[in-house]
PDB file of C-alpha atoms in Angstrom:
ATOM      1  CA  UNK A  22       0.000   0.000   0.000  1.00 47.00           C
ATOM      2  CA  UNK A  23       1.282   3.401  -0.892  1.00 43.00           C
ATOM      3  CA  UNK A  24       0.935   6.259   1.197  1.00 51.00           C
ATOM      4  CA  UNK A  25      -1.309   8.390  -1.262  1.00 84.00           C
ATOM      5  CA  UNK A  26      -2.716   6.060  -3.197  1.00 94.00           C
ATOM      6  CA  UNK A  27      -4.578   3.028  -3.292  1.00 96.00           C
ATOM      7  CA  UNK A  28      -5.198   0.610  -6.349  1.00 96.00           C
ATOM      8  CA  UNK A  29      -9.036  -1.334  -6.617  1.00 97.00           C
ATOM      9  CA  UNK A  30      -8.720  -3.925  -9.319  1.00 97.00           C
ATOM     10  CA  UNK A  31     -11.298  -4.197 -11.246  1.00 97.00           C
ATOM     11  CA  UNK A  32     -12.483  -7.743 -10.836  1.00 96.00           C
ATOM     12  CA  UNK A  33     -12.751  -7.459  -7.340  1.00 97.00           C
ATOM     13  CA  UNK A  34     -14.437  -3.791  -6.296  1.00 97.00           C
ATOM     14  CA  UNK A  35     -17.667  -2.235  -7.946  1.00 97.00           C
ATOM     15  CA  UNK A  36     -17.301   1.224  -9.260  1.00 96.00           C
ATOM     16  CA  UNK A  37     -20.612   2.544  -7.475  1.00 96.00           C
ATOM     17  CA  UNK A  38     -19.174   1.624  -4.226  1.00 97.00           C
ATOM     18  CA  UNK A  39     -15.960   3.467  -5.339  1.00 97.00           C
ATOM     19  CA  UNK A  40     -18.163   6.597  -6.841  1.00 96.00           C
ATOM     20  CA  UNK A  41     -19.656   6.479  -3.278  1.00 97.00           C
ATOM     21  CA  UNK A  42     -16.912   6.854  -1.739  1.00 97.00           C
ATOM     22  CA  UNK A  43     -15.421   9.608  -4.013  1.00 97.00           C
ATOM     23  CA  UNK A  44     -17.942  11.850  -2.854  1.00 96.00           C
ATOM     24  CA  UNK A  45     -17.814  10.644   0.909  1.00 96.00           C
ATOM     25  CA  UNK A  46     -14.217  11.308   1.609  1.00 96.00           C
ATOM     26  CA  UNK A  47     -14.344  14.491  -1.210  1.00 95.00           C
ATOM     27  CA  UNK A  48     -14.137  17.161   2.670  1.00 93.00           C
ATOM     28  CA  UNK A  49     -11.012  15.067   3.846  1.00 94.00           C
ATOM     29  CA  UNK A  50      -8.609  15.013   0.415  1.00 94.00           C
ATOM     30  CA  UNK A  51      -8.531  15.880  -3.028  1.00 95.00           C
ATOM     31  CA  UNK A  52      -8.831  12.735  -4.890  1.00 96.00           C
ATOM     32  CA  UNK A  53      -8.101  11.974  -8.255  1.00 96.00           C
ATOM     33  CA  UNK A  54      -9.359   8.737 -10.394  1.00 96.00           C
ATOM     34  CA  UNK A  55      -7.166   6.996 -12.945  1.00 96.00           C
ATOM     35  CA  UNK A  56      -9.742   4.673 -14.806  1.00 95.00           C
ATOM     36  CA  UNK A  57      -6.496   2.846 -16.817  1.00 93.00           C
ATOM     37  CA  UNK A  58      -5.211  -0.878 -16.408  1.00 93.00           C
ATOM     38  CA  UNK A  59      -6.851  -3.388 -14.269  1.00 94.00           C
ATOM     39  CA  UNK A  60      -7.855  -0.777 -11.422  1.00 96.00           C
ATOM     40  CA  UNK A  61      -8.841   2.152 -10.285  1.00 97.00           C
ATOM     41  CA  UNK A  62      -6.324   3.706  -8.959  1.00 97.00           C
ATOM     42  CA  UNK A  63      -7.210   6.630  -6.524  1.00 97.00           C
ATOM     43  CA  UNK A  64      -4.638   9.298  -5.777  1.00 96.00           C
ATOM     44  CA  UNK A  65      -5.199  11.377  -2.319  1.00 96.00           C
ATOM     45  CA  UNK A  66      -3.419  14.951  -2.454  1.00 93.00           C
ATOM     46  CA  UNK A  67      -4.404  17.851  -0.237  1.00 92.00           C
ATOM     47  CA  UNK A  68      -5.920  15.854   3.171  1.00 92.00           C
ATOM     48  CA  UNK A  69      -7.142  17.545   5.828  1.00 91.00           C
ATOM     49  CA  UNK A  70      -4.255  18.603   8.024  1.00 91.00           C
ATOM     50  CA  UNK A  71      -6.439  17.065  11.099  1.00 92.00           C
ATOM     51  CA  UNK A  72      -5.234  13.284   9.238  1.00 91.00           C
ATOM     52  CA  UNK A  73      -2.600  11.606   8.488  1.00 91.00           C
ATOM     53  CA  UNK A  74      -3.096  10.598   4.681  1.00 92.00           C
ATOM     54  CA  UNK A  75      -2.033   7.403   4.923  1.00 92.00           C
ATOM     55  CA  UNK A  76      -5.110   6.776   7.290  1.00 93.00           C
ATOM     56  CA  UNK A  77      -7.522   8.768   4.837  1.00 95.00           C
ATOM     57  CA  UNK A  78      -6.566   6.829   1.958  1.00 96.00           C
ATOM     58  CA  UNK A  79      -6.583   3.130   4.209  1.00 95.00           C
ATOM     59  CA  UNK A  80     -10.531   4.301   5.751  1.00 96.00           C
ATOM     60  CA  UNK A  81     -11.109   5.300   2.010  1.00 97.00           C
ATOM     61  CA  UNK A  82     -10.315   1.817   1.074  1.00 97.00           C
ATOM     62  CA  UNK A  83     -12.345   0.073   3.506  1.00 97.00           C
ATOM     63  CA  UNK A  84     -15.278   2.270   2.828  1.00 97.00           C
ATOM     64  CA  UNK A  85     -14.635   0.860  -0.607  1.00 97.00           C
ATOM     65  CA  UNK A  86     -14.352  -2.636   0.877  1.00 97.00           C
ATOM     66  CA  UNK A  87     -17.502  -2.500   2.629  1.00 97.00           C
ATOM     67  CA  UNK A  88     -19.511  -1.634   0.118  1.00 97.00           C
ATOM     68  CA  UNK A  89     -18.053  -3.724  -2.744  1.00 97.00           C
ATOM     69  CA  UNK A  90     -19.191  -6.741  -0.472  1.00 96.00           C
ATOM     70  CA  UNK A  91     -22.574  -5.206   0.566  1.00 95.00           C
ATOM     71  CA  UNK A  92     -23.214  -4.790  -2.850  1.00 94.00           C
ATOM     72  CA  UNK A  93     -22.121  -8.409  -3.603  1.00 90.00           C
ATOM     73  CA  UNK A  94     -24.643 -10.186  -1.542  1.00 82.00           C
TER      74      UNK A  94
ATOM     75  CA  UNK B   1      -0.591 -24.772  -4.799  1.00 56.00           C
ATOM     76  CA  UNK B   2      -0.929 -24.856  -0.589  1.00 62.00           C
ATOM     77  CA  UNK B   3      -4.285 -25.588   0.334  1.00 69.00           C
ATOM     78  CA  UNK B   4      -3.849 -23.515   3.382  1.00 78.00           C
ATOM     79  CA  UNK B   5      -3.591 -19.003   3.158  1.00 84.00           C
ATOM     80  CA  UNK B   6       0.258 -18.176   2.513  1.00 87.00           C
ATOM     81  CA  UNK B   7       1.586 -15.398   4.589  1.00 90.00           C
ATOM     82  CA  UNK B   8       3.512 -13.397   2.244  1.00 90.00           C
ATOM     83  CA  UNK B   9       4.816 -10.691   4.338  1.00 86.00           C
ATOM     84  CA  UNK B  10       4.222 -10.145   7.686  1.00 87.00           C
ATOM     85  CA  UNK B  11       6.552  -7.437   9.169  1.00 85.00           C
ATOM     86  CA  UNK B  12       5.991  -3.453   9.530  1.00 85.00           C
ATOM     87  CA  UNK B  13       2.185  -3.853  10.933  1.00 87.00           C
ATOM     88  CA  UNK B  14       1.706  -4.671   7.757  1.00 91.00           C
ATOM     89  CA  UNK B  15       0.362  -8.417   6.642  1.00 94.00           C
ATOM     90  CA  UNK B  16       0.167  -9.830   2.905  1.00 96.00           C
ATOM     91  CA  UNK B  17      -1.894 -13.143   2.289  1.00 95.00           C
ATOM     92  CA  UNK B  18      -2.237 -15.418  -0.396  1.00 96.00           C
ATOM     93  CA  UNK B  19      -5.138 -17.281  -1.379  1.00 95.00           C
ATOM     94  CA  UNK B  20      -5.726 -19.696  -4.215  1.00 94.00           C
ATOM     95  CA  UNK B  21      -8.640 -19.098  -6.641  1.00 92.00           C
ATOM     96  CA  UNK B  22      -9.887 -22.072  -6.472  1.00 91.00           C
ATOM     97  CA  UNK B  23      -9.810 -23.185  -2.890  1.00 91.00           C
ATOM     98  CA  UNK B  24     -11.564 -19.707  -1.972  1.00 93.00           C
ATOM     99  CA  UNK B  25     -14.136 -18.478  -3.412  1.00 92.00           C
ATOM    100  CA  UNK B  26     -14.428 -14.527  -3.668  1.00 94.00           C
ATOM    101  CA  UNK B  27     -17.638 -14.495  -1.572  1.00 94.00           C
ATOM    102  CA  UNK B  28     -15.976 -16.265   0.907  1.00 95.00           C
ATOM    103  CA  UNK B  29     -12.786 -13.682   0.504  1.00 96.00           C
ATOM    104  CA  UNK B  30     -15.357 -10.917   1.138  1.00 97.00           C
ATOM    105  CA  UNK B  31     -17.284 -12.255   3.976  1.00 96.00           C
ATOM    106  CA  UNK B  32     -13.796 -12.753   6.102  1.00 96.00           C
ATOM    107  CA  UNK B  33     -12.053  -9.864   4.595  1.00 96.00           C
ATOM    108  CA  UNK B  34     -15.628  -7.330   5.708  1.00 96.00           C
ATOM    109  CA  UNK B  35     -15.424  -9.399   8.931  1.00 95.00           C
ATOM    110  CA  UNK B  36     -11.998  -7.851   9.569  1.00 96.00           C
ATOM    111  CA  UNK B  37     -12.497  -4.237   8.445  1.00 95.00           C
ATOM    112  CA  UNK B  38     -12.944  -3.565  12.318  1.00 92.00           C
ATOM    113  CA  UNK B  39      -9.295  -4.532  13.297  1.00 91.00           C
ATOM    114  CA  UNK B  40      -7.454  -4.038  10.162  1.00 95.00           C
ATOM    115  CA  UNK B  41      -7.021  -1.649   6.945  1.00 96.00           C
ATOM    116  CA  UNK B  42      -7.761  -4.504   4.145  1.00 97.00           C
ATOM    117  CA  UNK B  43      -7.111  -4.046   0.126  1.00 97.00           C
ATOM    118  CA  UNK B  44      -7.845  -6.833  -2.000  1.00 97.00           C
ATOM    119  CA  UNK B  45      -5.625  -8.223  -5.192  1.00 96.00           C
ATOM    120  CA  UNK B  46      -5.713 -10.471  -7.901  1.00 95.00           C
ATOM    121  CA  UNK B  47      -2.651 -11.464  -9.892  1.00 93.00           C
ATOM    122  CA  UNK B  48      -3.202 -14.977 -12.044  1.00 92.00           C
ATOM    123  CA  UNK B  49      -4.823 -17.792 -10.210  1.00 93.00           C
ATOM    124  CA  UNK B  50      -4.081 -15.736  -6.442  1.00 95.00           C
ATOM    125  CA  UNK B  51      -5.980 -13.855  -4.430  1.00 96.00           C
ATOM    126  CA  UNK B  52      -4.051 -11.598  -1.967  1.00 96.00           C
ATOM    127  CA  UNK B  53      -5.485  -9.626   0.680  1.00 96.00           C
ATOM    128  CA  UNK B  54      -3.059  -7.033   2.124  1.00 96.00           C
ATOM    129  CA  UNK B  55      -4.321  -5.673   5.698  1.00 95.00           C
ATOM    130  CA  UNK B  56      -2.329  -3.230   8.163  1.00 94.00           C
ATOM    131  CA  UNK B  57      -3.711  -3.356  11.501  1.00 91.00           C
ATOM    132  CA  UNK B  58      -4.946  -0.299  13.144  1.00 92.00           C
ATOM    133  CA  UNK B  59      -3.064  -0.683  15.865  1.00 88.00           C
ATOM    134  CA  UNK B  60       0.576   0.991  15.176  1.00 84.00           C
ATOM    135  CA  UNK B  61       2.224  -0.919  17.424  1.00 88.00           C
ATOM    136  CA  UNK B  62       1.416  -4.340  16.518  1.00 89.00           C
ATOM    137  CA  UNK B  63       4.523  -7.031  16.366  1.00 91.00           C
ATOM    138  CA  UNK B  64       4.785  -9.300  14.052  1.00 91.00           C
ATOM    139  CA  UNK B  65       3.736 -12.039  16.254  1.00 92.00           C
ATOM    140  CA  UNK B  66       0.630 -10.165  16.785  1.00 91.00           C
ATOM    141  CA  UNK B  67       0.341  -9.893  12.532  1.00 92.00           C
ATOM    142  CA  UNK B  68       0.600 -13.800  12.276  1.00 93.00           C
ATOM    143  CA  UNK B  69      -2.295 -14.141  15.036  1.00 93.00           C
ATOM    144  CA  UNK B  70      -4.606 -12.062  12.869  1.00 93.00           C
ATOM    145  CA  UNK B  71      -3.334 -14.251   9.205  1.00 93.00           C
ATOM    146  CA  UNK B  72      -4.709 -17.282  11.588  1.00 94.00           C
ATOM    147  CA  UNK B  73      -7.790 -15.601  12.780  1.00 95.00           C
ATOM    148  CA  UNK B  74      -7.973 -14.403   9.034  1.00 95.00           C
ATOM    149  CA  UNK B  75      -7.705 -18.553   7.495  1.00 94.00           C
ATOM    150  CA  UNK B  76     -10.244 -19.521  10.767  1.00 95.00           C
ATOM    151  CA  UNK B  77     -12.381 -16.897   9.224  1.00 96.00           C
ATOM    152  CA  UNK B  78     -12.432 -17.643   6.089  1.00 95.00           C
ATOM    153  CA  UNK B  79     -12.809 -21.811   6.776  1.00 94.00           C
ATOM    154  CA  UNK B  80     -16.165 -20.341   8.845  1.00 95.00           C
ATOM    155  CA  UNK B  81     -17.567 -18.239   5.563  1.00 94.00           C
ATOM    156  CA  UNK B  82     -16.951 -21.535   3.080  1.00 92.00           C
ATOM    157  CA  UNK B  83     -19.103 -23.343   5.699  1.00 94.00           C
ATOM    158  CA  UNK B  84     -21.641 -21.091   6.072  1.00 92.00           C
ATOM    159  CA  UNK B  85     -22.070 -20.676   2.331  1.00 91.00           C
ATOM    160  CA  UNK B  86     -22.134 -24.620   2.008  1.00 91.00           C
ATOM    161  CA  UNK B  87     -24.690 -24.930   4.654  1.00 93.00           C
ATOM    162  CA  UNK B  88     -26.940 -22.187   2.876  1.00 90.00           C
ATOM    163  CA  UNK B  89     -26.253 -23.606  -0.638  1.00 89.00           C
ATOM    164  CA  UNK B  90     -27.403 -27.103   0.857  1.00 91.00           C
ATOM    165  CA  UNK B  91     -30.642 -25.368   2.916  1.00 90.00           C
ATOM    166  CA  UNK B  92     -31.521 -22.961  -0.402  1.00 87.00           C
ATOM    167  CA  UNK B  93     -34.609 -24.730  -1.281  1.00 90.00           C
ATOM    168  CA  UNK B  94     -35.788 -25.432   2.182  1.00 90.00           C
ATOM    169  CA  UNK B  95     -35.633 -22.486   3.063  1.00 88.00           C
ATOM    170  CA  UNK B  96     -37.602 -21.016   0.071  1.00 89.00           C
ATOM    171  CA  UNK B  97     -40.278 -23.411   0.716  1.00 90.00           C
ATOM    172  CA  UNK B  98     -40.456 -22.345   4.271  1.00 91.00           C
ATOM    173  CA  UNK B  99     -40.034 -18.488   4.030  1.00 90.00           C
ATOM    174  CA  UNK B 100     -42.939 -18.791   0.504  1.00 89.00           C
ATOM    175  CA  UNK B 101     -45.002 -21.085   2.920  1.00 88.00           C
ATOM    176  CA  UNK B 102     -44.730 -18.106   5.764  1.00 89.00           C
ATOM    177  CA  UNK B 103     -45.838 -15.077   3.623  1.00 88.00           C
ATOM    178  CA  UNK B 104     -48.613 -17.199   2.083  1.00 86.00           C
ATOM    179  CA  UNK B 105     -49.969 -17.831   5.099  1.00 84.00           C
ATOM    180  CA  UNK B 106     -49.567 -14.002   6.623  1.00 81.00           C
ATOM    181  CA  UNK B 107     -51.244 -13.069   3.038  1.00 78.00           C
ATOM    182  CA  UNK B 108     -54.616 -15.357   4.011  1.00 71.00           C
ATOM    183  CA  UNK B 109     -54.032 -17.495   1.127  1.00 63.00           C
ATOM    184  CA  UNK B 110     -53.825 -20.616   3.298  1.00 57.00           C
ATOM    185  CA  UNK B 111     -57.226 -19.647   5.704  1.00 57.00           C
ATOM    186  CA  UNK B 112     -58.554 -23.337   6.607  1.00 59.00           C
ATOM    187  CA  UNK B 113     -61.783 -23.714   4.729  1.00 61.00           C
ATOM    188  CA  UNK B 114     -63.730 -24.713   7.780  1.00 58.00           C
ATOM    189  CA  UNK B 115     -63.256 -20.734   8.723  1.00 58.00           C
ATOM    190  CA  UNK B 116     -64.467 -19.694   5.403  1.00 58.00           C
ATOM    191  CA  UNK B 117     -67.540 -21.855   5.359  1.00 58.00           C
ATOM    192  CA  UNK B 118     -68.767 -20.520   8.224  1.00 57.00           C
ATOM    193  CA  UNK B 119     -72.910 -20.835   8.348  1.00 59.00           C
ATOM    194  CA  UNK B 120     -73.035 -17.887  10.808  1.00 59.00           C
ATOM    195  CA  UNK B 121     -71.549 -15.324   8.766  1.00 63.00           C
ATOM    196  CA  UNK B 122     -74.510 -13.357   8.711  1.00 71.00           C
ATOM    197  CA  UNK B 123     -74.977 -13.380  12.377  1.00 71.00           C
ATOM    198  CA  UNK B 124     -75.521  -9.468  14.443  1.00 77.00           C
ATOM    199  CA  UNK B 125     -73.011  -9.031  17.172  1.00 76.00           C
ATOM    200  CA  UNK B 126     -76.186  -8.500  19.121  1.00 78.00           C
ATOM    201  CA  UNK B 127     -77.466 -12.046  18.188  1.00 80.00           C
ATOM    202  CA  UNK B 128     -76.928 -14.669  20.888  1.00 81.00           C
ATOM    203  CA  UNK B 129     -77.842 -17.782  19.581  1.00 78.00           C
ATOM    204  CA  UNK B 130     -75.839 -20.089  22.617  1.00 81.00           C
ATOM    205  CA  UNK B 131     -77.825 -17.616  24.680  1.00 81.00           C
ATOM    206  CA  UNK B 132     -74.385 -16.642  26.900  1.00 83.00           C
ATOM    207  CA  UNK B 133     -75.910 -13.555  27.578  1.00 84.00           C
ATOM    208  CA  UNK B 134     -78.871 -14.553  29.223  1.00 83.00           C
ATOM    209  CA  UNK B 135     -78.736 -13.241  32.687  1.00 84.00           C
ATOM    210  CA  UNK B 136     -78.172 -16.408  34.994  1.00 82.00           C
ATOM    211  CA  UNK B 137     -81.576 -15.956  36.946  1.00 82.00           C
ATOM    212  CA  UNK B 138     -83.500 -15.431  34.449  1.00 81.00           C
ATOM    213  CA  UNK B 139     -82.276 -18.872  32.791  1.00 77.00           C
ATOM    214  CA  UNK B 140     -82.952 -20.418  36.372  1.00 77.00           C
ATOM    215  CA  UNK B 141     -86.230 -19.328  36.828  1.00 73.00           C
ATOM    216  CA  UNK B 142     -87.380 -20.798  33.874  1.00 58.00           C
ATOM    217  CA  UNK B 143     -86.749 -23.935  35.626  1.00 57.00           C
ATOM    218  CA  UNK B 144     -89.107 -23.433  38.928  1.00 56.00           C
ATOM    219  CA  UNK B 145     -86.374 -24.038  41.509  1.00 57.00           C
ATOM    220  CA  UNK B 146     -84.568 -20.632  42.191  1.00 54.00           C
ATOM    221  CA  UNK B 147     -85.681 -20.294  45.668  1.00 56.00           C
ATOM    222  CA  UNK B 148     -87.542 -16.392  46.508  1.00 56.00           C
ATOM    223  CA  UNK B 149     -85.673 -14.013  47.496  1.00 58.00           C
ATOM    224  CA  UNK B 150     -86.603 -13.044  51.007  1.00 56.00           C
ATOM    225  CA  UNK B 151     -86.992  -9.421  51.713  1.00 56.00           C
ATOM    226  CA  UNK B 152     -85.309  -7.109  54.506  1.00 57.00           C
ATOM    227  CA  UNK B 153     -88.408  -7.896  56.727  1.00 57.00           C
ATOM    228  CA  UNK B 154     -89.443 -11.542  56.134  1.00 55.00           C
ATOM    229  CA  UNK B 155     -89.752 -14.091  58.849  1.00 57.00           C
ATOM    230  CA  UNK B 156     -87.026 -16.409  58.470  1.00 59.00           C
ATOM    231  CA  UNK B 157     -86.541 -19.850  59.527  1.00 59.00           C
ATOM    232  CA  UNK B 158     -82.861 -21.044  60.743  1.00 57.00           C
ATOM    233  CA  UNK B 159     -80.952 -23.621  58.651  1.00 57.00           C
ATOM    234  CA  UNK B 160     -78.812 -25.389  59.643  1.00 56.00           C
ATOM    235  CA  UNK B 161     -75.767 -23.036  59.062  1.00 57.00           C
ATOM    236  CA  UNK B 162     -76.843 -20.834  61.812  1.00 59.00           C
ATOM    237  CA  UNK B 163     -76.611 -21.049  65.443  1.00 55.00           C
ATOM    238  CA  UNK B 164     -79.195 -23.966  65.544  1.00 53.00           C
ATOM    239  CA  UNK B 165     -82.012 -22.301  66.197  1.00 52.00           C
ATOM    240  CA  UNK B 166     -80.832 -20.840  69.346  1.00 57.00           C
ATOM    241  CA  UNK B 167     -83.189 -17.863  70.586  1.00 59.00           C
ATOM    242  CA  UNK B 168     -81.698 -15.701  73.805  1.00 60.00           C
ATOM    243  CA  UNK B 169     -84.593 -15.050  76.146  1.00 63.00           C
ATOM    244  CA  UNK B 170     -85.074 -12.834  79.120  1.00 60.00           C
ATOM    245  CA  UNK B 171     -83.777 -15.744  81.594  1.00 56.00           C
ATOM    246  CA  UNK B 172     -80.970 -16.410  79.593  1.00 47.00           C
TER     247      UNK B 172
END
């Protein structure tokens, strides 16, 4: 995992529970979406001074997490 | 192959895991990796016929003993998801026929017809056909043997539940 960034492969997260996310976290960072490759690779500049943004972009992930599998089931 | 999750990296609170495709199925991937969102930051991976889930415990100060305790709680985990989704795979249709059963009955659509053929339907809540609310005396009365009520001033006789008969007079 890198610090700023975080890479959801295609196969294995949905894009709505990405999308959902986007616009969740958009108060704590600026985030920006690279669509290319395998995954969707998110790229967390600006966080909110109050956060570390390695912990931003690992809650953004399991945000992501969550709702891939709620939307699984 | 191992049939059993690979630990990949374990070291820098950070733990890597490997997972064959075919010995776990994504669902069950999801339902341990959702399981440990709680404890741990978890990112899934694919790369050929591997899964790999990469999770960094929330606690900073984890060792890497500790990381190894969460891989096993992580395979335990994941053993209890593939048996939960066997036992519902196995219980699907029972299930259905039980939960179908349920909301046909809550819908009326399985009323016994002994209710529906019911010859009083077009009985008046004040109609008493049993005759329950007949007042009990009257209903006795009918009979000739409800004994007259005695008023406040009649002469009455002693029975036997009173004090025999027993009549104080001036000499005692």
């Amino acid at each position: 995992m890198s610090d700023s960034s975080r890479a959801f492969n295609k196969k294995l997260y949905t894009l709505a529970a990405l999308e959902e996310a986007l616009e969740l976290y958009a108060d704590f960072a600026t985030m920006k979406l690279d669509r290319s490759g395998d995954a969707w690779t998110v790229t967390f500049t600006d966080v909110d001074e109050d956060f570390e943004p390695d912990i931003i972009a690992s809650e953004f992930a399991n945000y992501v997490l969550a709702g891939t599998v709620q939307r699984s089931r | 192959m191992t049939a059993a999750p690979e630990i990949i990296t374990a070291n820098a609170g950070k733990l890597v895991v490997r997972l064959h495709k075919t010995l776990y199925p994504l669902d069950v991937i999801y339902g341990a990796a959702y399981i440990f969102i709680e404890k741990a930051y978890v990112l899934l991976g694919r790369e050929g016929e591997n899964y790999f889930v990469e999770m960094a415990a929330k606690d900073a100060s984890i060792t890497e003993a500790g990381l190894r305790v969460i891989a096993g709680e992580f395979s335990n985990e994941l053993l209890s998801q593939a048996l939960r989704r066997r036992i519902t795979k196995e219980n699907k249709n029972i299930l259905e026929t039980i939960v179908s059963q349920a909301l046909a009955g809550a819908t009326g659509a399985m009323v016994p017809s002994a209710f529906e053929d019911d010859e009083d339907d077009d009985l008046d809540f004040l109609d008493d056909p049993l005759g329950i609310a007949v007042p009990w005396e009257e209903r006795f009365k009918k009979r000739g043997t409800a004994p007259a009520k005695p008023g406040p001033d009649a002469e009455r006789i002693p029975g036997p539940g009173d004090s025999g008969g027993f009549k104080p007079t001036e000499e005692g």
